[in-house]
Amino acid sequence: MQNFTYQAAPMRVIFGRGTLNQLASELTRLGVARALVLATPNQAQQASSIAAMLGQQAAGVFAQAEMHTPVGVTDRAMAYAKELAVDGVVAIGGGSTTGLGKAIALRTDLPQVVVPTSYAGSEMTPILGETRDRLKTTQSSPKVLPETVIYDVDLTLTMPPSLSATSGLNAIAHAVEALYARDRNPIISLMAQEGIRNLAQTLPKIKVDANDAAARTEALYGAWLCGSCLGAVGMALHHKLCHTLGGSFNLPHAETHAVILPHAVAYNASAEPHAMAEIARALGAKDAALGLFELAGELGVRRSLRDIGMREQDIDHAADLAVKNPYWNPRPVERDAIRGLIARAFAGSSPVDDVKPQAVFAQ
Ligand code: NAD
């Protein structure tokens, strides 16, 4: 075993079914008497019922969270928080709502309770990406870490089937890159393998029955593990590509992860055979990249950048952007090879050379 550094995350985590009923006592524990409840417009009703459940402990609801945390939305939420004189925030939703809670915490240091309802994993990381004038900038600060995270499996039962699949693959991507991270460590590698295994086994069950509570429980546990990986070690090519493609071409976050992951893994395969074996084993597949591509096919998610809104004429520009300020990556990031990767992902081809997608993967 090589020398390593491991930094534990300070968040208090409450996990299970029906755990939302501990929200009021958690707020009390944190000394919060007037919380602002955050959500996206889609989950406004859920946020209102939570505010009603909290009674006087909730000062109001701000249900305008948006993908990629636009600064304009944060400004509006900040003004509302000030007007209501809130002393804490509750974020209920996916990564978009968590992002808004983090942005408020960064500016105010208010305590946060996050109740994640997707598998994105943002609640476990000190990372905040904000968008101003369509430009996304990312920073890392311990100030944005939530004080408490309440995982309530029951709240994930309503996650739309397509988001369940893509968000699950988004979570797997965090664990995959943790296994070949420059600053990997054995604790996080254990969590990563367990997270991949949990999600790979349960996402297909959830596709068949979105209300399968046992599968939903395992999946959310897996997502927590994967989010912890994202918060603990550095990410590489896959996350850089998704960041670039999502930010520059306005592609949907989780779906972009789902398309790119097998291709980024194939790119890194020769540089990281040990990590590839770990990923393949956790997936129950013979090959890491192919296993991920097959899993995406089994889940019925879109596997080409074309299908999620990218234009063919943008491939070269995307390759240029992807090699600018690259993240550390186990295999050198070379422009031609990256262009090839993006072209394959654009077409939805297999990530591995000698396999014809139509022959192997029936959707
Ligand atoms: P999202 O939060 O945008 O959710 C997508 C839609 O699904 C929203 O309308 C949401 O309200 C709805 N939804 C979520 N859970 C639901 C449920 N259980 N039932 C019904 N509807 C539900 O999407 P996401 O993929 O969770 O998050 C993506 C965002 O998170 C991106 O902006 C991404 O950059 C960010 N993110 C940040 C980090 C980080 O560490 N900073 C990590 C992962 C993702």
Short mmCIF file of C-alpha atoms in Angstrom, two decimals, residues 3 14 29 31 36 81-82 109 132 140 152 174 179 184 189 191 212 230 232 249 282-283 287 310 313 357 362:
data_model
loop_
_atom_site.label_atom_id
_atom_site.label_comp_id
_atom_site.label_asym_id
_atom_site.label_seq_id
_atom_site.Cartn_x
_atom_site.Cartn_y
_atom_site.Cartn_z
CA ASN A 3 1.32 6.43 1.56
CA ILE A 14 -29.11 10.69 8.69
CA ARG A 29 -30.08 21.07 17.13
CA GLY A 31 -30.32 26.52 16.58
CA LEU A 36 -35.85 29.24 4.30
CA ALA A 81 -33.73 35.51 2.97
CA LYS A 82 -32.84 38.96 4.23
CA ASP A 109 -22.47 31.21 6.65
CA ARG A 132 -22.82 34.29 -14.48
CA SER A 140 -14.18 24.78 -3.39
CA ASP A 152 -34.92 9.90 3.05
CA HIS A 174 -17.76 10.12 -9.24
CA LEU A 179 -10.58 4.86 -8.29
CA ARG A 184 -6.84 8.22 -4.25
CA SER A 189 -11.56 3.32 -3.00
CA MET A 191 -16.50 3.42 -0.83
CA ASP A 212 -39.08 -0.80 -5.36
CA LEU A 230 -16.49 13.25 -5.28
CA ALA A 232 -12.83 13.58 -1.06
CA PHE A 249 -23.08 23.78 -25.19
CA ALA A 282 -17.94 -3.74 -9.13
CA LEU A 283 -20.12 -3.61 -12.25
CA ASP A 287 -14.61 -4.74 -19.19
CA MET A 310 -25.04 18.78 -29.25
CA GLN A 313 -20.07 21.22 -36.01
CA PRO A 357 -23.07 -1.20 -30.88
CA ALA A 362 -30.36 -3.63 -28.21
#
